[in-house]
Amino acid sequence: MSARLHLTIDILRNGTHILVTDIDNIFSRHVPLYGFLEEGYDVYHAYEMRYPTSIYAQSGYVICSGHQFLRSSPATLRFMELVIKRCRWGKCDDQVTYNRVFFYDLKIIWDNVDDPNHPGALRVNTTHPENSNLLVESVTGRSSVTNHTIKIWDRDFAWRLAGAIPEHCPSENNWLGMPTKLEDSLTGAGNKIFKKIAAFEVWDMSCRVKR
């Protein structure tokens, strides 16, 4: 995934803001990207689930490399330069790399909370072992190293859970879904590619039509 990191920073250096999103993410509605510019943060992240597990075990949450919005600004470029620096030998797992920078390099000062993973934080209430206690609420802050501002979208807006359809479908405020690990009873049996494609229809029928 190092190619995606280098392309991202090249686009930002060209003065272009960029939405980075995996092709298997499913958009539920149109959200104008200029709204993120008007809101004013430099980098917007979505919550991931628990990977990389070592960082999740330390922090209680991780961010997703497969969906984020980056403003072209000097502060964002300083952030991306740290990301590129951690992508050693020109080859790396971007999910691991982004989280290493996020948790080990940025020294984020959060707005209104000491840490997003605080005792009173809202969490996914389920007995599902992969989804249980995942953080839900949006948080904002600023890196004391790069001075870039940060927002993590709430999990309802940028939805990512394992299975959990239809019982944990998001609200009408949802922008996109990143469904994974759906049961064969929903997608039908098949290989990974078949199930990924089938997930689009499952999402539309179970989480969009019923809203």
PDB file of C-alpha atoms in Angstrom:
ATOM      1  CA  MET A   1       0.000   0.000   0.000  1.00  0.00           C
ATOM      2  CA  SER A   2       3.001   2.335  -0.114  1.00  0.00           C
ATOM      3  CA  ALA A   3       1.947   3.476  -3.601  1.00  0.00           C
ATOM      4  CA  ARG A   4      -1.281   4.882  -2.160  1.00  0.00           C
ATOM      5  CA  LEU A   5       0.681   6.818   0.471  1.00  0.00           C
ATOM      6  CA  HIS A   6       3.016   8.333  -2.120  1.00  0.00           C
ATOM      7  CA  LEU A   7       0.129   9.212  -4.441  1.00  0.00           C
ATOM      8  CA  THR A   8      -1.730  10.841  -1.554  1.00  0.00           C
ATOM      9  CA  ILE A   9       1.142  13.112  -0.598  1.00  0.00           C
ATOM     10  CA  ASP A  10       1.841  13.974  -4.260  1.00  0.00           C
ATOM     11  CA  ILE A  11      -1.782  15.067  -4.736  1.00  0.00           C
ATOM     12  CA  LEU A  12      -1.680  17.126  -1.543  1.00  0.00           C
ATOM     13  CA  ARG A  13       1.567  18.791  -2.627  1.00  0.00           C
ATOM     14  CA  ASN A  14      -0.206  19.765  -5.838  1.00  0.00           C
ATOM     15  CA  GLY A  15      -2.695  21.768  -3.755  1.00  0.00           C
ATOM     16  CA  THR A  16      -5.576  19.317  -4.157  1.00  0.00           C
ATOM     17  CA  HIS A  17      -7.707  18.105  -1.256  1.00  0.00           C
ATOM     18  CA  ILE A  18      -8.329  14.352  -1.370  1.00  0.00           C
ATOM     19  CA  LEU A  19     -10.830  11.759  -0.216  1.00  0.00           C
ATOM     20  CA  VAL A  20      -9.103   8.388   0.152  1.00  0.00           C
ATOM     21  CA  THR A  21     -11.550   5.485   0.192  1.00  0.00           C
ATOM     22  CA  ASP A  22     -11.415   1.755  -0.454  1.00  0.00           C
ATOM     23  CA  ILE A  23     -13.404   0.537  -3.457  1.00  0.00           C
ATOM     24  CA  ASP A  24     -15.514  -1.811  -1.321  1.00  0.00           C
ATOM     25  CA  ASN A  25     -16.862   1.021   0.841  1.00  0.00           C
ATOM     26  CA  ILE A  26     -20.559   1.656   0.208  1.00  0.00           C
ATOM     27  CA  PHE A  27     -21.908   5.213   0.119  1.00  0.00           C
ATOM     28  CA  SER A  28     -25.422   5.660   1.496  1.00  0.00           C
ATOM     29  CA  ARG A  29     -25.957   9.292   0.519  1.00  0.00           C
ATOM     30  CA  HIS A  30     -24.246  12.285  -1.043  1.00  0.00           C
ATOM     31  CA  VAL A  31     -22.252  14.407   1.378  1.00  0.00           C
ATOM     32  CA  PRO A  32     -20.608  17.447  -0.315  1.00  0.00           C
ATOM     33  CA  LEU A  33     -16.893  17.359   0.406  1.00  0.00           C
ATOM     34  CA  TYR A  34     -16.702  21.142   0.632  1.00  0.00           C
ATOM     35  CA  GLY A  35     -18.521  20.776   3.947  1.00  0.00           C
ATOM     36  CA  PHE A  36     -15.389  19.224   5.431  1.00  0.00           C
ATOM     37  CA  LEU A  37     -13.363  22.199   4.221  1.00  0.00           C
ATOM     38  CA  GLU A  38     -15.876  24.593   5.762  1.00  0.00           C
ATOM     39  CA  GLU A  39     -15.787  22.643   9.021  1.00  0.00           C
ATOM     40  CA  GLY A  40     -12.112  23.436   9.121  1.00  0.00           C
ATOM     41  CA  TYR A  41     -10.137  20.342  10.142  1.00  0.00           C
ATOM     42  CA  ASP A  42      -7.047  19.245   8.254  1.00  0.00           C
ATOM     43  CA  VAL A  43      -7.495  15.465   8.400  1.00  0.00           C
ATOM     44  CA  TYR A  44     -10.643  13.406   8.962  1.00  0.00           C
ATOM     45  CA  HIS A  45     -10.424   9.760   9.997  1.00  0.00           C
ATOM     46  CA  ALA A  46     -12.905   6.919  10.443  1.00  0.00           C
ATOM     47  CA  TYR A  47     -12.738   4.412  13.268  1.00  0.00           C
ATOM     48  CA  GLU A  48     -11.371   0.982  12.365  1.00  0.00           C
ATOM     49  CA  MET A  49     -12.205  -2.093  14.414  1.00  0.00           C
ATOM     50  CA  ARG A  50      -9.174  -3.630  16.213  1.00  0.00           C
ATOM     51  CA  TYR A  51      -6.356  -3.809  13.643  1.00  0.00           C
ATOM     52  CA  PRO A  52      -3.493  -3.359  14.316  1.00  0.00           C
ATOM     53  CA  THR A  53      -4.277  -5.390  17.415  1.00  0.00           C
ATOM     54  CA  SER A  54      -1.132  -4.407  19.309  1.00  0.00           C
ATOM     55  CA  ILE A  55      -2.024  -0.703  19.080  1.00  0.00           C
ATOM     56  CA  TYR A  56      -5.678  -1.394  19.888  1.00  0.00           C
ATOM     57  CA  ALA A  57      -4.584  -3.258  23.018  1.00  0.00           C
ATOM     58  CA  GLN A  58      -2.646  -0.172  24.139  1.00  0.00           C
ATOM     59  CA  SER A  59      -5.041   2.591  23.099  1.00  0.00           C
ATOM     60  CA  GLY A  60      -8.528   1.073  23.009  1.00  0.00           C
ATOM     61  CA  TYR A  61      -9.198   2.233  19.433  1.00  0.00           C
ATOM     62  CA  VAL A  62      -7.545   2.498  16.018  1.00  0.00           C
ATOM     63  CA  ILE A  63      -8.174   4.568  12.884  1.00  0.00           C
ATOM     64  CA  CYS A  64      -8.968   3.328   9.390  1.00  0.00           C
ATOM     65  CA  SER A  65      -6.566   3.919   6.493  1.00  0.00           C
ATOM     66  CA  GLY A  66      -9.297   2.946   4.011  1.00  0.00           C
ATOM     67  CA  HIS A  67     -11.450   6.044   4.417  1.00  0.00           C
ATOM     68  CA  GLN A  68     -10.213   9.526   5.223  1.00  0.00           C
ATOM     69  CA  PHE A  69     -10.378  13.095   3.946  1.00  0.00           C
ATOM     70  CA  LEU A  70      -7.258  15.259   3.821  1.00  0.00           C
ATOM     71  CA  ARG A  71      -7.089  19.003   3.268  1.00  0.00           C
ATOM     72  CA  SER A  72      -4.123  20.243   1.264  1.00  0.00           C
ATOM     73  CA  SER A  73      -2.362  22.379   3.859  1.00  0.00           C
ATOM     74  CA  PRO A  74       1.180  22.752   5.205  1.00  0.00           C
ATOM     75  CA  ALA A  75       0.129  21.034   8.438  1.00  0.00           C
ATOM     76  CA  THR A  76      -1.398  18.063   6.593  1.00  0.00           C
ATOM     77  CA  LEU A  77       1.770  17.717   4.547  1.00  0.00           C
ATOM     78  CA  ARG A  78       3.829  17.587   7.743  1.00  0.00           C
ATOM     79  CA  PHE A  79       1.560  14.755   8.914  1.00  0.00           C
ATOM     80  CA  MET A  80       1.928  12.862   5.642  1.00  0.00           C
ATOM     81  CA  GLU A  81       5.695  13.312   5.701  1.00  0.00           C
ATOM     82  CA  LEU A  82       5.719  11.458   9.033  1.00  0.00           C
ATOM     83  CA  VAL A  83       3.619   8.716   7.438  1.00  0.00           C
ATOM     84  CA  ILE A  84       6.018   8.380   4.506  1.00  0.00           C
ATOM     85  CA  LYS A  85       8.979   8.343   6.895  1.00  0.00           C
ATOM     86  CA  ARG A  86       7.481   5.355   8.731  1.00  0.00           C
ATOM     87  CA  CYS A  87       6.900   3.495   5.463  1.00  0.00           C
ATOM     88  CA  ARG A  88      10.372   2.003   5.408  1.00  0.00           C
ATOM     89  CA  TRP A  89      12.025   0.555   2.312  1.00  0.00           C
ATOM     90  CA  GLY A  90       9.142   1.815   0.163  1.00  0.00           C
ATOM     91  CA  LYS A  91       6.825  -0.981   1.236  1.00  0.00           C
ATOM     92  CA  CYS A  92       4.457  -1.053   4.203  1.00  0.00           C
ATOM     93  CA  ASP A  93       0.991  -1.854   5.497  1.00  0.00           C
ATOM     94  CA  ASP A  94      -0.686   1.567   5.392  1.00  0.00           C
ATOM     95  CA  GLN A  95      -3.158   0.622   8.120  1.00  0.00           C
ATOM     96  CA  VAL A  96      -0.288  -0.144  10.486  1.00  0.00           C
ATOM     97  CA  THR A  97       1.731   2.866   9.336  1.00  0.00           C
ATOM     98  CA  TYR A  98      -1.043   5.432   9.834  1.00  0.00           C
ATOM     99  CA  ASN A  99      -1.777   4.108  13.312  1.00  0.00           C
ATOM    100  CA  ARG A 100       1.883   4.106  14.346  1.00  0.00           C
ATOM    101  CA  VAL A 101       2.142   7.751  13.338  1.00  0.00           C
ATOM    102  CA  PHE A 102      -1.195   8.593  14.938  1.00  0.00           C
ATOM    103  CA  PHE A 103      -0.406   7.045  18.312  1.00  0.00           C
ATOM    104  CA  TYR A 104       3.380   7.271  18.566  1.00  0.00           C
ATOM    105  CA  ASP A 105       4.362  10.445  16.704  1.00  0.00           C
ATOM    106  CA  LEU A 106       1.597  13.065  16.772  1.00  0.00           C
ATOM    107  CA  LYS A 107       1.172  13.804  20.519  1.00  0.00           C
ATOM    108  CA  ILE A 108      -2.450  14.816  20.015  1.00  0.00           C
ATOM    109  CA  ILE A 109      -4.131  17.268  22.369  1.00  0.00           C
ATOM    110  CA  TRP A 110      -7.828  16.375  22.326  1.00  0.00           C
ATOM    111  CA  ASP A 111     -10.682  18.857  22.632  1.00  0.00           C
ATOM    112  CA  ASN A 112     -12.796  18.497  25.790  1.00  0.00           C
ATOM    113  CA  VAL A 113     -11.406  15.067  26.736  1.00  0.00           C
ATOM    114  CA  ASP A 114      -8.027  13.790  27.881  1.00  0.00           C
ATOM    115  CA  ASP A 115      -8.339  10.743  25.630  1.00  0.00           C
ATOM    116  CA  PRO A 116     -11.096   9.414  23.314  1.00  0.00           C
ATOM    117  CA  ASN A 117     -10.944   6.123  25.216  1.00  0.00           C
ATOM    118  CA  HIS A 118     -12.151   7.626  28.483  1.00  0.00           C
ATOM    119  CA  PRO A 119     -14.345   5.792  31.020  1.00  0.00           C
ATOM    120  CA  GLY A 120     -17.532   7.622  29.992  1.00  0.00           C
ATOM    121  CA  ALA A 121     -17.128   7.151  26.234  1.00  0.00           C
ATOM    122  CA  LEU A 122     -20.039   5.670  24.302  1.00  0.00           C
ATOM    123  CA  ARG A 123     -19.332   2.190  22.970  1.00  0.00           C
ATOM    124  CA  VAL A 124     -20.962  -0.464  20.804  1.00  0.00           C
ATOM    125  CA  ASN A 125     -23.206  -2.482  23.117  1.00  0.00           C
ATOM    126  CA  THR A 126     -23.106  -6.066  21.908  1.00  0.00           C
ATOM    127  CA  THR A 127     -21.774  -9.453  22.909  1.00  0.00           C
ATOM    128  CA  HIS A 128     -20.130  -9.879  19.497  1.00  0.00           C
ATOM    129  CA  PRO A 129     -16.419 -10.363  20.328  1.00  0.00           C
ATOM    130  CA  GLU A 130     -15.123  -8.187  17.468  1.00  0.00           C
ATOM    131  CA  ASN A 131     -17.624  -5.341  17.913  1.00  0.00           C
ATOM    132  CA  SER A 132     -18.070  -5.215  21.679  1.00  0.00           C
ATOM    133  CA  ASN A 133     -16.957  -1.941  23.308  1.00  0.00           C
ATOM    134  CA  LEU A 134     -15.724  -0.286  20.090  1.00  0.00           C
ATOM    135  CA  LEU A 135     -15.765   3.499  20.416  1.00  0.00           C
ATOM    136  CA  VAL A 136     -18.671   5.357  18.794  1.00  0.00           C
ATOM    137  CA  GLU A 137     -18.397   9.114  19.354  1.00  0.00           C
ATOM    138  CA  SER A 138     -16.668  11.691  17.158  1.00  0.00           C
ATOM    139  CA  VAL A 139     -13.637  13.437  18.667  1.00  0.00           C
ATOM    140  CA  THR A 140     -11.461  16.353  17.584  1.00  0.00           C
ATOM    141  CA  GLY A 141      -7.994  17.554  18.462  1.00  0.00           C
ATOM    142  CA  ARG A 142      -4.683  18.952  17.271  1.00  0.00           C
ATOM    143  CA  SER A 143      -1.228  17.424  16.930  1.00  0.00           C
ATOM    144  CA  SER A 144       1.362  19.257  19.017  1.00  0.00           C
ATOM    145  CA  VAL A 145       4.025  17.997  16.581  1.00  0.00           C
ATOM    146  CA  THR A 146       2.622  18.911  13.154  1.00  0.00           C
ATOM    147  CA  ASN A 147      -0.052  21.408  14.307  1.00  0.00           C
ATOM    148  CA  HIS A 148      -2.608  19.747  12.022  1.00  0.00           C
ATOM    149  CA  THR A 149      -6.175  19.512  13.265  1.00  0.00           C
ATOM    150  CA  ILE A 150      -7.922  16.166  13.437  1.00  0.00           C
ATOM    151  CA  LYS A 151     -11.455  14.852  13.489  1.00  0.00           C
ATOM    152  CA  ILE A 152     -12.489  11.224  13.870  1.00  0.00           C
ATOM    153  CA  TRP A 153     -15.981  10.768  12.445  1.00  0.00           C
ATOM    154  CA  ASP A 154     -18.522   9.018  14.654  1.00  0.00           C
ATOM    155  CA  ARG A 155     -19.106   5.355  13.867  1.00  0.00           C
ATOM    156  CA  ASP A 156     -22.695   5.977  12.767  1.00  0.00           C
ATOM    157  CA  PHE A 157     -21.547   8.447  10.077  1.00  0.00           C
ATOM    158  CA  ALA A 158     -18.669   6.250   8.895  1.00  0.00           C
ATOM    159  CA  TRP A 159     -19.916   2.776   9.831  1.00  0.00           C
ATOM    160  CA  ARG A 160     -17.555  -0.161  10.305  1.00  0.00           C
ATOM    161  CA  LEU A 161     -18.420  -3.335  12.185  1.00  0.00           C
ATOM    162  CA  ALA A 162     -18.018  -7.070  11.711  1.00  0.00           C
ATOM    163  CA  GLY A 163     -21.304  -8.604  10.608  1.00  0.00           C
ATOM    164  CA  ALA A 164     -23.909  -6.732  12.699  1.00  0.00           C
ATOM    165  CA  ILE A 165     -26.430  -6.468   9.832  1.00  0.00           C
ATOM    166  CA  PRO A 166     -29.292  -5.762  10.236  1.00  0.00           C
ATOM    167  CA  GLU A 167     -29.256  -5.453  14.039  1.00  0.00           C
ATOM    168  CA  HIS A 168     -26.705  -2.624  14.124  1.00  0.00           C
ATOM    169  CA  CYS A 169     -27.480  -0.789  10.871  1.00  0.00           C
ATOM    170  CA  PRO A 170     -26.734   2.937  11.153  1.00  0.00           C
ATOM    171  CA  SER A 171     -29.164   5.848  11.258  1.00  0.00           C
ATOM    172  CA  GLU A 172     -30.197   8.113   8.373  1.00  0.00           C
ATOM    173  CA  ASN A 173     -27.174  10.280   9.215  1.00  0.00           C
ATOM    174  CA  ASN A 174     -24.899   7.566   7.829  1.00  0.00           C
ATOM    175  CA  TRP A 175     -22.602   8.553   4.961  1.00  0.00           C
ATOM    176  CA  LEU A 176     -21.029   5.224   4.151  1.00  0.00           C
ATOM    177  CA  GLY A 177     -20.676   1.662   5.330  1.00  0.00           C
ATOM    178  CA  MET A 178     -17.625  -0.561   5.459  1.00  0.00           C
ATOM    179  CA  PRO A 179     -19.295  -3.942   6.081  1.00  0.00           C
ATOM    180  CA  THR A 180     -17.139  -6.992   6.582  1.00  0.00           C
ATOM    181  CA  LYS A 181     -17.394 -10.605   7.714  1.00  0.00           C
ATOM    182  CA  LEU A 182     -21.048 -10.989   6.752  1.00  0.00           C
ATOM    183  CA  GLU A 183     -22.656 -14.377   7.343  1.00  0.00           C
ATOM    184  CA  ASP A 184     -23.166 -16.708   4.367  1.00  0.00           C
ATOM    185  CA  SER A 185     -26.882 -16.575   5.179  1.00  0.00           C
ATOM    186  CA  LEU A 186     -26.802 -12.943   3.990  1.00  0.00           C
ATOM    187  CA  THR A 187     -24.317 -13.020   1.109  1.00  0.00           C
ATOM    188  CA  GLY A 188     -24.451 -16.646   0.010  1.00  0.00           C
ATOM    189  CA  ALA A 189     -21.439 -18.916   0.096  1.00  0.00           C
ATOM    190  CA  GLY A 190     -18.479 -18.051  -2.086  1.00  0.00           C
ATOM    191  CA  ASN A 191     -14.937 -16.717  -2.173  1.00  0.00           C
ATOM    192  CA  LYS A 192     -13.848 -13.374  -0.747  1.00  0.00           C
ATOM    193  CA  ILE A 193     -14.512 -11.439  -3.959  1.00  0.00           C
ATOM    194  CA  PHE A 194     -18.003 -12.922  -4.334  1.00  0.00           C
ATOM    195  CA  LYS A 195     -18.892 -12.030  -0.752  1.00  0.00           C
ATOM    196  CA  LYS A 196     -17.528  -8.491  -1.110  1.00  0.00           C
ATOM    197  CA  ILE A 197     -19.721  -7.867  -4.157  1.00  0.00           C
ATOM    198  CA  ALA A 198     -22.744  -9.461  -2.480  1.00  0.00           C
ATOM    199  CA  ALA A 199     -22.250  -7.145   0.506  1.00  0.00           C
ATOM    200  CA  PHE A 200     -23.337  -4.159  -1.630  1.00  0.00           C
ATOM    201  CA  GLU A 201     -26.832  -5.588  -2.114  1.00  0.00           C
ATOM    202  CA  VAL A 202     -27.028  -6.740   1.496  1.00  0.00           C
ATOM    203  CA  TRP A 203     -26.218  -3.215   2.663  1.00  0.00           C
ATOM    204  CA  ASP A 204     -28.765  -1.627   0.341  1.00  0.00           C
ATOM    205  CA  MET A 205     -31.563  -4.023   1.236  1.00  0.00           C
ATOM    206  CA  SER A 206     -30.910  -4.317   4.968  1.00  0.00           C
ATOM    207  CA  CYS A 207     -29.494  -0.961   6.005  1.00  0.00           C
ATOM    208  CA  ARG A 208     -30.763   1.561   3.441  1.00  0.00           C
ATOM    209  CA  VAL A 209     -34.237   0.423   2.379  1.00  0.00           C
ATOM    210  CA  LYS A 210     -35.408  -0.077   5.945  1.00  0.00           C
ATOM    211  CA  ARG A 211     -34.383   3.398   7.153  1.00  0.00           C
TER     212      ARG A 211
END
